[in-house]
């Protein structure tokens, strides 16, 4: 799995399945032994795949699920495998504002919907109309925004469900102004985040009333290393693989950061990055 995730570490998937289309995915899941676990994989940005690998089936949505089109009004029809850059660019081209923040999140629509992805003042719960989901038994259902029980970086999407499409609705805007906002977001990310490194994105959720990076910094963890893993000097809520880090190095470093933050501030940091598979 290492080549498929941003950290470039981790063990093997027992099975990797890339469906050719929606019917292929439904048929595959309906024929699969119900006891076999299923996990969806997007761009692999917000994820630590543990060194022991992933049991069951990893489903990766390819080009058939990566389209974005404008439908009625200010609504975008987005495939579950479409990137945030494609969604925001399509919105810009069609004069749809309010979706710019997706430009800054390295991931796909399926991951955004599952995690209530957000940045720069926007969250998926603000723009999602509804989504199409293939359940573990292969059935296709449409879930409305209200069905997903959204909270900060969390949804109540059923276990093993795979988001194959979503409708996002924005507001009227001028393409030039939308592009300017996307440029500001890109520049801000470039200046503050270690984008050229093997990283997983934001490591910990921001606790109520706090910023995770400030707590990590105050706990003296900037630049802290464990094996080949390091707390980024540029942004302390990012862990990076400096070269040959194992996933256990990265996860152990994250746990050490959590311990030090708890000791110094009394705040317990929660992981934002998904950790999957066997140690």
PDB file of N, CA and C in Angstrom, residues 1 12-17 28 32 36 39 54-59:
ATOM      1  N   UNK A   1       0.824  -1.220   0.000  1.00  0.00           N
ATOM      2  CA  UNK A   1       0.000   0.000   0.000  1.00  0.00           C
ATOM      3  C   UNK A   1       0.859   1.271   0.000  1.00  0.00           C
ATOM      4  N   UNK A  12       0.894  -4.521   3.053  1.00  0.00           N
ATOM      5  CA  UNK A  12       0.139  -4.875   1.849  1.00  0.00           C
ATOM      6  C   UNK A  12      -1.362  -4.939   2.111  1.00  0.00           C
ATOM      7  N   UNK A  13      -2.133  -4.729   1.060  1.00  0.00           N
ATOM      8  CA  UNK A  13      -3.569  -5.000   1.104  1.00  0.00           C
ATOM      9  C   UNK A  13      -3.765  -6.466   0.729  1.00  0.00           C
ATOM     10  N   UNK A  14      -4.650  -7.138   1.439  1.00  0.00           N
ATOM     11  CA  UNK A  14      -4.946  -8.528   1.090  1.00  0.00           C
ATOM     12  C   UNK A  14      -5.496  -8.587  -0.339  1.00  0.00           C
ATOM     13  N   UNK A  15      -6.406  -7.660  -0.641  1.00  0.00           N
ATOM     14  CA  UNK A  15      -6.934  -7.516  -2.005  1.00  0.00           C
ATOM     15  C   UNK A  15      -7.070  -6.032  -2.309  1.00  0.00           C
ATOM     16  N   UNK A  16      -6.764  -5.637  -3.550  1.00  0.00           N
ATOM     17  CA  UNK A  16      -7.021  -4.276  -4.013  1.00  0.00           C
ATOM     18  C   UNK A  16      -7.942  -4.384  -5.222  1.00  0.00           C
ATOM     19  N   UNK A  17      -9.084  -3.702  -5.152  1.00  0.00           N
ATOM     20  CA  UNK A  17     -10.078  -3.795  -6.229  1.00  0.00           C
ATOM     21  C   UNK A  17     -10.371  -2.408  -6.781  1.00  0.00           C
ATOM     22  N   UNK A  28     -19.535  -6.786  -7.341  1.00  0.00           N
ATOM     23  CA  UNK A  28     -18.408  -7.297  -6.552  1.00  0.00           C
ATOM     24  C   UNK A  28     -18.778  -7.389  -5.067  1.00  0.00           C
ATOM     25  N   UNK A  32     -19.309 -10.728  -2.598  1.00  0.00           N
ATOM     26  CA  UNK A  32     -18.231 -10.909  -1.619  1.00  0.00           C
ATOM     27  C   UNK A  32     -18.783 -11.447  -0.301  1.00  0.00           C
ATOM     28  N   UNK A  36     -15.932 -10.543   4.984  1.00  0.00           N
ATOM     29  CA  UNK A  36     -14.688  -9.895   4.532  1.00  0.00           C
ATOM     30  C   UNK A  36     -14.807  -8.384   4.701  1.00  0.00           C
ATOM     31  N   UNK A  39     -12.636  -1.587   2.774  1.00  0.00           N
ATOM     32  CA  UNK A  39     -12.206  -0.224   3.083  1.00  0.00           C
ATOM     33  C   UNK A  39     -12.032   0.552   1.788  1.00  0.00           C
ATOM     34  N   UNK A  54      -3.427  -4.482   5.417  1.00  0.00           N
ATOM     35  CA  UNK A  54      -4.867  -4.287   5.566  1.00  0.00           C
ATOM     36  C   UNK A  54      -5.604  -5.582   5.239  1.00  0.00           C
ATOM     37  N   UNK A  55      -6.343  -6.139   6.209  1.00  0.00           N
ATOM     38  CA  UNK A  55      -7.117  -7.347   5.921  1.00  0.00           C
ATOM     39  C   UNK A  55      -8.319  -7.038   5.038  1.00  0.00           C
ATOM     40  N   UNK A  56      -8.727  -8.034   4.253  1.00  0.00           N
ATOM     41  CA  UNK A  56      -9.907  -7.847   3.415  1.00  0.00           C
ATOM     42  C   UNK A  56      -9.606  -7.101   2.135  1.00  0.00           C
ATOM     43  N   UNK A  57     -10.601  -6.325   1.680  1.00  0.00           N
ATOM     44  CA  UNK A  57     -10.535  -5.671   0.373  1.00  0.00           C
ATOM     45  C   UNK A  57     -10.405  -4.155   0.520  1.00  0.00           C
ATOM     46  N   UNK A  58      -9.441  -3.602  -0.183  1.00  0.00           N
ATOM     47  CA  UNK A  58      -9.337  -2.150  -0.323  1.00  0.00           C
ATOM     48  C   UNK A  58      -9.917  -1.788  -1.689  1.00  0.00           C
ATOM     49  N   UNK A  59     -10.906  -0.900  -1.701  1.00  0.00           N
ATOM     50  CA  UNK A  59     -11.552  -0.475  -2.951  1.00  0.00           C
ATOM     51  C   UNK A  59     -11.043   0.909  -3.317  1.00  0.00           C
TER      52      UNK A  59
END
